[in-house]
Amino acid sequence: METLLQTTYPITETFHSLQGEGAWAGTNAFFIRLAGCDVHCPWCDQKETWNARRFPQHEVTDLTQWVSQANPAIVVITGGEPLQHDLTALTQALKERGFRLHLETSGAYPLSGVFDWITLSPKPFKAPHPSLYEKAQELKVIIADPSDFIWAESQSAKVPPQTLRYLQPEWNCADSQTWIIHYILRHPQWRFSLQTHKYLGVQ
């Protein structure tokens, strides 16, 4: 266990806030944002996280201490693309302290670690590893262009029937909200995901 606690991860930031998106929007959450991503979405709002070498390494023991001090309802591990790293040590340590763990991933790499909730946000720039689809409790597809609805449906066909399906506007695309609303009114299996934290002005 001591070795696991000494495992390090490149961290861009940690913060205590509200989950702003999807099924758990409004929930007290502690976010651990890992550095490193090679999916490279052109509209990414976290491009500074792509190069993991730019960020400091932090030990699991420090991360678990920060989470414990915040005492959140959920811990969200995000990125970057968090599955570029082996999350076994981090999730094991947090689970031993009784925390509920959520993962936000593009699915570009196989799953590591143990999670209570997985939000799969697949990107056409690097398709998910096939093993991720069956593990997703939530599917979240970003809509930046009308052609993205075709991608969304192709991804929806690969997740279990009980998986919650969300369409989320790309923040800088003024028309995407309208497109999504009209689409959901014709396709009731989908839900609307809004980045409420940006409207509330919280991190």
JSON list of C-alpha atoms in Angstrom, two decimals:
[
{"chain": "A", "resi": 1, "resn": "MET", "atom": "CA", "xyz": [0.00, 0.00, 0.00]},
{"chain": "A", "resi": 2, "resn": "GLU", "atom": "CA", "xyz": [2.87, 2.36, 0.77]},
{"chain": "A", "resi": 3, "resn": "THR", "atom": "CA", "xyz": [4.14, 1.96, -2.79]},
{"chain": "A", "resi": 4, "resn": "LEU", "atom": "CA", "xyz": [0.71, 2.78, -4.21]},
{"chain": "A", "resi": 5, "resn": "LEU", "atom": "CA", "xyz": [0.51, 5.94, -2.11]},
{"chain": "A", "resi": 6, "resn": "GLN", "atom": "CA", "xyz": [3.85, 7.05, -3.53]},
{"chain": "A", "resi": 7, "resn": "THR", "atom": "CA", "xyz": [2.60, 6.67, -7.11]},
{"chain": "A", "resi": 8, "resn": "THR", "atom": "CA", "xyz": [2.56, 10.06, -8.83]},
{"chain": "A", "resi": 9, "resn": "TYR", "atom": "CA", "xyz": [0.37, 11.66, -11.48]},
{"chain": "A", "resi": 10, "resn": "PRO", "atom": "CA", "xyz": [0.77, 14.87, -13.51]},
{"chain": "A", "resi": 11, "resn": "ILE", "atom": "CA", "xyz": [-1.91, 17.21, -12.18]},
{"chain": "A", "resi": 12, "resn": "THR", "atom": "CA", "xyz": [-3.08, 20.39, -13.86]},
{"chain": "A", "resi": 13, "resn": "GLU", "atom": "CA", "xyz": [-5.42, 21.34, -11.02]},
{"chain": "A", "resi": 14, "resn": "THR", "atom": "CA", "xyz": [-7.63, 20.11, -8.21]},
{"chain": "A", "resi": 15, "resn": "PHE", "atom": "CA", "xyz": [-10.67, 22.00, -7.00]},
{"chain": "A", "resi": 16, "resn": "HIS", "atom": "CA", "xyz": [-13.84, 21.64, -4.95]},
{"chain": "A", "resi": 17, "resn": "SER", "atom": "CA", "xyz": [-17.00, 22.81, -6.71]},
{"chain": "A", "resi": 18, "resn": "LEU", "atom": "CA", "xyz": [-20.28, 21.59, -8.18]},
{"chain": "A", "resi": 19, "resn": "GLN", "atom": "CA", "xyz": [-20.49, 19.09, -11.00]},
{"chain": "A", "resi": 20, "resn": "GLY", "atom": "CA", "xyz": [-21.72, 21.23, -13.86]},
{"chain": "A", "resi": 21, "resn": "GLU", "atom": "CA", "xyz": [-22.73, 18.68, -16.48]},
{"chain": "A", "resi": 22, "resn": "GLY", "atom": "CA", "xyz": [-24.80, 15.60, -17.12]},
{"chain": "A", "resi": 23, "resn": "ALA", "atom": "CA", "xyz": [-26.76, 13.42, -14.72]},
{"chain": "A", "resi": 24, "resn": "TRP", "atom": "CA", "xyz": [-24.89, 14.60, -11.63]},
{"chain": "A", "resi": 25, "resn": "ALA", "atom": "CA", "xyz": [-25.13, 18.34, -12.31]},
{"chain": "A", "resi": 26, "resn": "GLY", "atom": "CA", "xyz": [-25.35, 20.32, -9.08]},
{"chain": "A", "resi": 27, "resn": "THR", "atom": "CA", "xyz": [-23.59, 17.67, -6.97]},
{"chain": "A", "resi": 28, "resn": "ASN", "atom": "CA", "xyz": [-20.86, 18.55, -4.46]},
{"chain": "A", "resi": 29, "resn": "ALA", "atom": "CA", "xyz": [-17.73, 17.34, -6.26]},
{"chain": "A", "resi": 30, "resn": "PHE", "atom": "CA", "xyz": [-13.96, 17.35, -5.92]},
{"chain": "A", "resi": 31, "resn": "PHE", "atom": "CA", "xyz": [-12.20, 17.43, -9.29]},
{"chain": "A", "resi": 32, "resn": "ILE", "atom": "CA", "xyz": [-8.81, 15.91, -10.06]},
{"chain": "A", "resi": 33, "resn": "ARG", "atom": "CA", "xyz": [-7.70, 17.04, -13.50]},
{"chain": "A", "resi": 34, "resn": "LEU", "atom": "CA", "xyz": [-4.84, 14.97, -14.93]},
{"chain": "A", "resi": 35, "resn": "ALA", "atom": "CA", "xyz": [-2.51, 16.31, -17.59]},
{"chain": "A", "resi": 36, "resn": "GLY", "atom": "CA", "xyz": [-1.88, 14.65, -20.92]},
{"chain": "A", "resi": 37, "resn": "CYS", "atom": "CA", "xyz": [-4.14, 14.14, -23.92]},
{"chain": "A", "resi": 38, "resn": "ASP", "atom": "CA", "xyz": [-3.53, 13.05, -27.50]},
{"chain": "A", "resi": 39, "resn": "VAL", "atom": "CA", "xyz": [-7.15, 13.20, -28.71]},
{"chain": "A", "resi": 40, "resn": "HIS", "atom": "CA", "xyz": [-6.64, 16.88, -29.63]},
{"chain": "A", "resi": 41, "resn": "CYS", "atom": "CA", "xyz": [-10.19, 18.12, -30.21]},
{"chain": "A", "resi": 42, "resn": "PRO", "atom": "CA", "xyz": [-9.90, 21.41, -32.13]},
{"chain": "A", "resi": 43, "resn": "TRP", "atom": "CA", "xyz": [-12.44, 23.14, -29.88]},
{"chain": "A", "resi": 44, "resn": "CYS", "atom": "CA", "xyz": [-11.02, 21.78, -26.59]},
{"chain": "A", "resi": 45, "resn": "ASP", "atom": "CA", "xyz": [-11.24, 24.26, -23.70]},
{"chain": "A", "resi": 46, "resn": "GLN", "atom": "CA", "xyz": [-8.38, 22.51, -21.86]},
{"chain": "A", "resi": 47, "resn": "LYS", "atom": "CA", "xyz": [-5.66, 22.55, -24.53]},
{"chain": "A", "resi": 48, "resn": "GLU", "atom": "CA", "xyz": [-3.11, 23.58, -21.91]},
{"chain": "A", "resi": 49, "resn": "THR", "atom": "CA", "xyz": [-3.50, 20.10, -20.39]},
{"chain": "A", "resi": 50, "resn": "TRP", "atom": "CA", "xyz": [-2.32, 18.24, -23.51]},
{"chain": "A", "resi": 51, "resn": "ASN", "atom": "CA", "xyz": [1.38, 18.19, -22.62]},
{"chain": "A", "resi": 52, "resn": "ALA", "atom": "CA", "xyz": [1.75, 16.32, -19.33]},
{"chain": "A", "resi": 53, "resn": "ARG", "atom": "CA", "xyz": [5.39, 17.34, -18.97]},
{"chain": "A", "resi": 54, "resn": "ARG", "atom": "CA", "xyz": [4.33, 20.91, -18.29]},
{"chain": "A", "resi": 55, "resn": "PHE", "atom": "CA", "xyz": [2.71, 20.01, -14.98]},
{"chain": "A", "resi": 56, "resn": "PRO", "atom": "CA", "xyz": [3.96, 18.87, -11.56]},
{"chain": "A", "resi": 57, "resn": "GLN", "atom": "CA", "xyz": [3.70, 15.30, -10.35]},
{"chain": "A", "resi": 58, "resn": "HIS", "atom": "CA", "xyz": [1.73, 14.73, -7.14]},
{"chain": "A", "resi": 59, "resn": "GLU", "atom": "CA", "xyz": [1.71, 11.61, -4.99]},
{"chain": "A", "resi": 60, "resn": "VAL", "atom": "CA", "xyz": [-1.48, 9.66, -4.33]},
{"chain": "A", "resi": 61, "resn": "THR", "atom": "CA", "xyz": [-1.07, 10.36, -0.62]},
{"chain": "A", "resi": 62, "resn": "ASP", "atom": "CA", "xyz": [-1.34, 14.11, -1.27]},
{"chain": "A", "resi": 63, "resn": "LEU", "atom": "CA", "xyz": [-4.33, 13.72, -3.57]},
{"chain": "A", "resi": 64, "resn": "THR", "atom": "CA", "xyz": [-6.24, 11.58, -1.08]},
{"chain": "A", "resi": 65, "resn": "GLN", "atom": "CA", "xyz": [-5.50, 14.08, 1.66]},
{"chain": "A", "resi": 66, "resn": "TRP", "atom": "CA", "xyz": [-6.88, 16.97, -0.39]},
{"chain": "A", "resi": 67, "resn": "VAL", "atom": "CA", "xyz": [-10.02, 15.00, -1.21]},
{"chain": "A", "resi": 68, "resn": "SER", "atom": "CA", "xyz": [-10.52, 14.04, 2.44]},
{"chain": "A", "resi": 69, "resn": "GLN", "atom": "CA", "xyz": [-10.24, 17.65, 3.55]},
{"chain": "A", "resi": 70, "resn": "ALA", "atom": "CA", "xyz": [-12.96, 18.65, 1.08]},
{"chain": "A", "resi": 71, "resn": "ASN", "atom": "CA", "xyz": [-15.21, 15.67, 1.97]},
{"chain": "A", "resi": 72, "resn": "PRO", "atom": "CA", "xyz": [-17.20, 15.78, -1.30]},
{"chain": "A", "resi": 73, "resn": "ALA", "atom": "CA", "xyz": [-20.17, 13.67, -2.35]},
{"chain": "A", "resi": 74, "resn": "ILE", "atom": "CA", "xyz": [-18.25, 12.53, -5.44]},
{"chain": "A", "resi": 75, "resn": "VAL", "atom": "CA", "xyz": [-14.70, 12.65, -6.76]},
{"chain": "A", "resi": 76, "resn": "VAL", "atom": "CA", "xyz": [-14.43, 13.37, -10.49]},
{"chain": "A", "resi": 77, "resn": "ILE", "atom": "CA", "xyz": [-11.25, 12.26, -12.25]},
{"chain": "A", "resi": 78, "resn": "THR", "atom": "CA", "xyz": [-10.93, 14.09, -15.53]},
{"chain": "A", "resi": 79, "resn": "GLY", "atom": "CA", "xyz": [-8.37, 15.61, -17.88]},
{"chain": "A", "resi": 80, "resn": "GLY", "atom": "CA", "xyz": [-6.87, 15.91, -20.39]},
{"chain": "A", "resi": 81, "resn": "GLU", "atom": "CA", "xyz": [-7.48, 12.25, -21.06]},
{"chain": "A", "resi": 82, "resn": "PRO", "atom": "CA", "xyz": [-7.16, 10.55, -17.66]},
{"chain": "A", "resi": 83, "resn": "LEU", "atom": "CA", "xyz": [-6.94, 7.01, -19.08]},
{"chain": "A", "resi": 84, "resn": "GLN", "atom": "CA", "xyz": [-3.54, 7.79, -20.55]},
{"chain": "A", "resi": 85, "resn": "HIS", "atom": "CA", "xyz": [-2.46, 6.98, -16.99]},
{"chain": "A", "resi": 86, "resn": "ASP", "atom": "CA", "xyz": [-2.90, 3.83, -14.93]},
{"chain": "A", "resi": 87, "resn": "LEU", "atom": "CA", "xyz": [-5.51, 4.95, -12.40]},
{"chain": "A", "resi": 88, "resn": "THR", "atom": "CA", "xyz": [-5.32, 1.82, -10.25]},
{"chain": "A", "resi": 89, "resn": "ALA", "atom": "CA", "xyz": [-3.30, 3.35, -7.41]},
{"chain": "A", "resi": 90, "resn": "LEU", "atom": "CA", "xyz": [-5.32, 6.56, -7.23]},
{"chain": "A", "resi": 91, "resn": "THR", "atom": "CA", "xyz": [-8.72, 4.91, -7.29]},
{"chain": "A", "resi": 92, "resn": "GLN", "atom": "CA", "xyz": [-7.72, 2.20, -4.84]},
{"chain": "A", "resi": 93, "resn": "ALA", "atom": "CA", "xyz": [-6.55, 4.77, -2.30]},
{"chain": "A", "resi": 94, "resn": "LEU", "atom": "CA", "xyz": [-9.70, 6.88, -2.67]},
{"chain": "A", "resi": 95, "resn": "LYS", "atom": "CA", "xyz": [-11.97, 3.84, -2.50]},
{"chain": "A", "resi": 96, "resn": "GLU", "atom": "CA", "xyz": [-10.32, 2.74, 0.74]},
{"chain": "A", "resi": 97, "resn": "ARG", "atom": "CA", "xyz": [-11.39, 6.08, 2.19]},
{"chain": "A", "resi": 98, "resn": "GLY", "atom": "CA", "xyz": [-14.97, 5.48, 1.09]},
{"chain": "A", "resi": 99, "resn": "PHE", "atom": "CA", "xyz": [-15.32, 7.99, -1.73]},
{"chain": "A", "resi": 100, "resn": "ARG", "atom": "CA", "xyz": [-17.63, 7.63, -4.72]},
{"chain": "A", "resi": 101, "resn": "LEU", "atom": "CA", "xyz": [-15.52, 7.89, -7.86]},
{"chain": "A", "resi": 102, "resn": "HIS", "atom": "CA", "xyz": [-16.57, 9.27, -11.24]},
{"chain": "A", "resi": 103, "resn": "LEU", "atom": "CA", "xyz": [-14.54, 9.20, -14.44]},
{"chain": "A", "resi": 104, "resn": "GLU", "atom": "CA", "xyz": [-14.86, 11.57, -17.39]},
{"chain": "A", "resi": 105, "resn": "THR", "atom": "CA", "xyz": [-13.11, 10.11, -20.43]},
{"chain": "A", "resi": 106, "resn": "SER", "atom": "CA", "xyz": [-13.07, 10.10, -24.20]},
{"chain": "A", "resi": 107, "resn": "GLY", "atom": "CA", "xyz": [-12.49, 6.35, -23.89]},
{"chain": "A", "resi": 108, "resn": "ALA", "atom": "CA", "xyz": [-9.42, 6.51, -26.11]},
{"chain": "A", "resi": 109, "resn": "TYR", "atom": "CA", "xyz": [-7.56, 4.05, -23.85]},
{"chain": "A", "resi": 110, "resn": "PRO", "atom": "CA", "xyz": [-8.58, 0.88, -21.96]},
{"chain": "A", "resi": 111, "resn": "LEU", "atom": "CA", "xyz": [-10.08, 1.35, -18.53]},
{"chain": "A", "resi": 112, "resn": "SER", "atom": "CA", "xyz": [-7.87, 1.25, -15.45]},
{"chain": "A", "resi": 113, "resn": "GLY", "atom": "CA", "xyz": [-9.01, 1.77, -11.87]},
{"chain": "A", "resi": 114, "resn": "VAL", "atom": "CA", "xyz": [-12.40, 1.19, -10.25]},
{"chain": "A", "resi": 115, "resn": "PHE", "atom": "CA", "xyz": [-15.27, 3.65, -10.68]},
{"chain": "A", "resi": 116, "resn": "ASP", "atom": "CA", "xyz": [-18.87, 4.04, -9.58]},
{"chain": "A", "resi": 117, "resn": "TRP", "atom": "CA", "xyz": [-19.83, 6.12, -12.60]},
{"chain": "A", "resi": 118, "resn": "ILE", "atom": "CA", "xyz": [-18.23, 6.49, -16.03]},
{"chain": "A", "resi": 119, "resn": "THR", "atom": "CA", "xyz": [-19.09, 9.32, -18.38]},
{"chain": "A", "resi": 120, "resn": "LEU", "atom": "CA", "xyz": [-17.95, 8.40, -21.86]},
{"chain": "A", "resi": 121, "resn": "SER", "atom": "CA", "xyz": [-17.53, 11.39, -24.14]},
{"chain": "A", "resi": 122, "resn": "PRO", "atom": "CA", "xyz": [-16.31, 9.85, -27.41]},
{"chain": "A", "resi": 123, "resn": "LYS", "atom": "CA", "xyz": [-14.53, 11.99, -29.97]},
{"chain": "A", "resi": 124, "resn": "PRO", "atom": "CA", "xyz": [-14.24, 11.26, -33.71]},
{"chain": "A", "resi": 125, "resn": "PHE", "atom": "CA", "xyz": [-10.64, 12.48, -33.61]},
{"chain": "A", "resi": 126, "resn": "LYS", "atom": "CA", "xyz": [-9.65, 9.30, -31.70]},
{"chain": "A", "resi": 127, "resn": "ALA", "atom": "CA", "xyz": [-12.37, 6.71, -31.32]},
{"chain": "A", "resi": 128, "resn": "PRO", "atom": "CA", "xyz": [-12.91, 4.94, -27.97]},
{"chain": "A", "resi": 129, "resn": "HIS", "atom": "CA", "xyz": [-11.38, 1.62, -27.09]},
{"chain": "A", "resi": 130, "resn": "PRO", "atom": "CA", "xyz": [-14.15, -0.97, -27.71]},
{"chain": "A", "resi": 131, "resn": "SER", "atom": "CA", "xyz": [-14.13, -2.14, -24.08]},
{"chain": "A", "resi": 132, "resn": "LEU", "atom": "CA", "xyz": [-15.32, 1.24, -22.77]},
{"chain": "A", "resi": 133, "resn": "TYR", "atom": "CA", "xyz": [-18.78, 1.20, -24.32]},
{"chain": "A", "resi": 134, "resn": "GLU", "atom": "CA", "xyz": [-20.29, -1.49, -22.10]},
{"chain": "A", "resi": 135, "resn": "LYS", "atom": "CA", "xyz": [-18.96, 0.21, -18.96]},
{"chain": "A", "resi": 136, "resn": "ALA", "atom": "CA", "xyz": [-20.50, 3.65, -19.58]},
{"chain": "A", "resi": 137, "resn": "GLN", "atom": "CA", "xyz": [-23.33, 4.80, -17.35]},
{"chain": "A", "resi": 138, "resn": "GLU", "atom": "CA", "xyz": [-23.49, 8.05, -19.28]},
{"chain": "A", "resi": 139, "resn": "LEU", "atom": "CA", "xyz": [-22.77, 8.90, -22.92]},
{"chain": "A", "resi": 140, "resn": "LYS", "atom": "CA", "xyz": [-22.05, 12.57, -23.62]},
{"chain": "A", "resi": 141, "resn": "VAL", "atom": "CA", "xyz": [-21.49, 13.73, -27.20]},
{"chain": "A", "resi": 142, "resn": "ILE", "atom": "CA", "xyz": [-20.38, 17.28, -28.00]},
{"chain": "A", "resi": 143, "resn": "ILE", "atom": "CA", "xyz": [-22.19, 18.91, -30.91]},
{"chain": "A", "resi": 144, "resn": "ALA", "atom": "CA", "xyz": [-20.12, 21.47, -32.82]},
{"chain": "A", "resi": 145, "resn": "ASP", "atom": "CA", "xyz": [-21.51, 20.77, -36.29]},
{"chain": "A", "resi": 146, "resn": "PRO", "atom": "CA", "xyz": [-24.72, 19.17, -37.60]},
{"chain": "A", "resi": 147, "resn": "SER", "atom": "CA", "xyz": [-22.68, 16.20, -38.82]},
{"chain": "A", "resi": 148, "resn": "ASP", "atom": "CA", "xyz": [-21.90, 15.41, -35.17]},
{"chain": "A", "resi": 149, "resn": "PHE", "atom": "CA", "xyz": [-25.40, 13.96, -34.78]},
{"chain": "A", "resi": 150, "resn": "ILE", "atom": "CA", "xyz": [-24.36, 11.13, -37.09]},
{"chain": "A", "resi": 151, "resn": "TRP", "atom": "CA", "xyz": [-21.38, 10.45, -34.82]},
{"chain": "A", "resi": 152, "resn": "ALA", "atom": "CA", "xyz": [-23.64, 10.62, -31.77]},
{"chain": "A", "resi": 153, "resn": "GLU", "atom": "CA", "xyz": [-25.99, 7.98, -33.14]},
{"chain": "A", "resi": 154, "resn": "SER", "atom": "CA", "xyz": [-23.12, 5.68, -34.09]},
{"chain": "A", "resi": 155, "resn": "GLN", "atom": "CA", "xyz": [-21.85, 5.90, -30.52]},
{"chain": "A", "resi": 156, "resn": "SER", "atom": "CA", "xyz": [-25.29, 5.48, -29.01]},
{"chain": "A", "resi": 157, "resn": "ALA", "atom": "CA", "xyz": [-25.66, 2.17, -30.85]},
{"chain": "A", "resi": 158, "resn": "LYS", "atom": "CA", "xyz": [-22.63, 0.80, -29.00]},
{"chain": "A", "resi": 159, "resn": "VAL", "atom": "CA", "xyz": [-23.61, 1.51, -25.36]},
{"chain": "A", "resi": 160, "resn": "PRO", "atom": "CA", "xyz": [-26.10, -0.50, -23.27]},
{"chain": "A", "resi": 161, "resn": "PRO", "atom": "CA", "xyz": [-29.80, 0.44, -23.46]},
{"chain": "A", "resi": 162, "resn": "GLN", "atom": "CA", "xyz": [-29.79, 1.76, -19.89]},
{"chain": "A", "resi": 163, "resn": "THR", "atom": "CA", "xyz": [-26.92, 4.19, -20.53]},
{"chain": "A", "resi": 164, "resn": "LEU", "atom": "CA", "xyz": [-28.05, 7.81, -20.23]},
{"chain": "A", "resi": 165, "resn": "ARG", "atom": "CA", "xyz": [-27.52, 9.64, -23.51]},
{"chain": "A", "resi": 166, "resn": "TYR", "atom": "CA", "xyz": [-26.63, 13.34, -23.55]},
{"chain": "A", "resi": 167, "resn": "LEU", "atom": "CA", "xyz": [-25.98, 15.87, -26.29]},
{"chain": "A", "resi": 168, "resn": "GLN", "atom": "CA", "xyz": [-23.93, 18.87, -25.19]},
{"chain": "A", "resi": 169, "resn": "PRO", "atom": "CA", "xyz": [-23.43, 22.11, -27.12]},
{"chain": "A", "resi": 170, "resn": "GLU", "atom": "CA", "xyz": [-19.91, 23.12, -27.98]},
{"chain": "A", "resi": 171, "resn": "TRP", "atom": "CA", "xyz": [-19.53, 26.29, -25.91]},
{"chain": "A", "resi": 172, "resn": "ASN", "atom": "CA", "xyz": [-18.23, 28.48, -28.74]},
{"chain": "A", "resi": 173, "resn": "CYS", "atom": "CA", "xyz": [-20.81, 27.38, -31.31]},
{"chain": "A", "resi": 174, "resn": "ALA", "atom": "CA", "xyz": [-23.76, 29.75, -31.06]},
{"chain": "A", "resi": 175, "resn": "ASP", "atom": "CA", "xyz": [-26.12, 27.53, -33.05]},
{"chain": "A", "resi": 176, "resn": "SER", "atom": "CA", "xyz": [-25.46, 24.21, -31.32]},
{"chain": "A", "resi": 177, "resn": "GLN", "atom": "CA", "xyz": [-28.01, 24.69, -28.54]},
{"chain": "A", "resi": 178, "resn": "THR", "atom": "CA", "xyz": [-30.79, 25.24, -31.08]},
{"chain": "A", "resi": 179, "resn": "TRP", "atom": "CA", "xyz": [-29.69, 22.26, -33.17]},
{"chain": "A", "resi": 180, "resn": "ILE", "atom": "CA", "xyz": [-29.72, 20.02, -30.10]},
{"chain": "A", "resi": 181, "resn": "ILE", "atom": "CA", "xyz": [-33.12, 21.16, -28.88]},
{"chain": "A", "resi": 182, "resn": "HIS", "atom": "CA", "xyz": [-34.71, 20.45, -32.26]},
{"chain": "A", "resi": 183, "resn": "TYR", "atom": "CA", "xyz": [-32.92, 17.11, -32.48]},
{"chain": "A", "resi": 184, "resn": "ILE", "atom": "CA", "xyz": [-34.03, 15.92, -29.03]},
{"chain": "A", "resi": 185, "resn": "LEU", "atom": "CA", "xyz": [-37.63, 16.85, -29.79]},
{"chain": "A", "resi": 186, "resn": "ARG", "atom": "CA", "xyz": [-37.44, 14.34, -32.67]},
{"chain": "A", "resi": 187, "resn": "HIS", "atom": "CA", "xyz": [-35.23, 11.80, -30.86]},
{"chain": "A", "resi": 188, "resn": "PRO", "atom": "CA", "xyz": [-36.50, 11.38, -27.28]},
{"chain": "A", "resi": 189, "resn": "GLN", "atom": "CA", "xyz": [-33.81, 8.88, -26.26]},
{"chain": "A", "resi": 190, "resn": "TRP", "atom": "CA", "xyz": [-31.43, 11.85, -25.90]},
{"chain": "A", "resi": 191, "resn": "ARG", "atom": "CA", "xyz": [-31.16, 14.42, -23.11]},
{"chain": "A", "resi": 192, "resn": "PHE", "atom": "CA", "xyz": [-29.71, 17.94, -23.13]},
{"chain": "A", "resi": 193, "resn": "SER", "atom": "CA", "xyz": [-26.48, 18.51, -21.20]},
{"chain": "A", "resi": 194, "resn": "LEU", "atom": "CA", "xyz": [-25.62, 22.10, -20.40]},
{"chain": "A", "resi": 195, "resn": "GLN", "atom": "CA", "xyz": [-22.36, 23.34, -18.86]},
{"chain": "A", "resi": 196, "resn": "THR", "atom": "CA", "xyz": [-24.17, 24.98, -15.96]},
{"chain": "A", "resi": 197, "resn": "HIS", "atom": "CA", "xyz": [-20.96, 25.88, -14.12]},
{"chain": "A", "resi": 198, "resn": "LYS", "atom": "CA", "xyz": [-20.08, 28.30, -16.91]},
{"chain": "A", "resi": 199, "resn": "TYR", "atom": "CA", "xyz": [-23.43, 30.07, -16.53]},
{"chain": "A", "resi": 200, "resn": "LEU", "atom": "CA", "xyz": [-23.05, 30.13, -12.74]},
{"chain": "A", "resi": 201, "resn": "GLY", "atom": "CA", "xyz": [-19.51, 31.49, -13.00]},
{"chain": "A", "resi": 202, "resn": "VAL", "atom": "CA", "xyz": [-17.99, 28.73, -10.88]},
{"chain": "A", "resi": 203, "resn": "GLN", "atom": "CA", "xyz": [-15.00, 26.55, -11.68]}
]
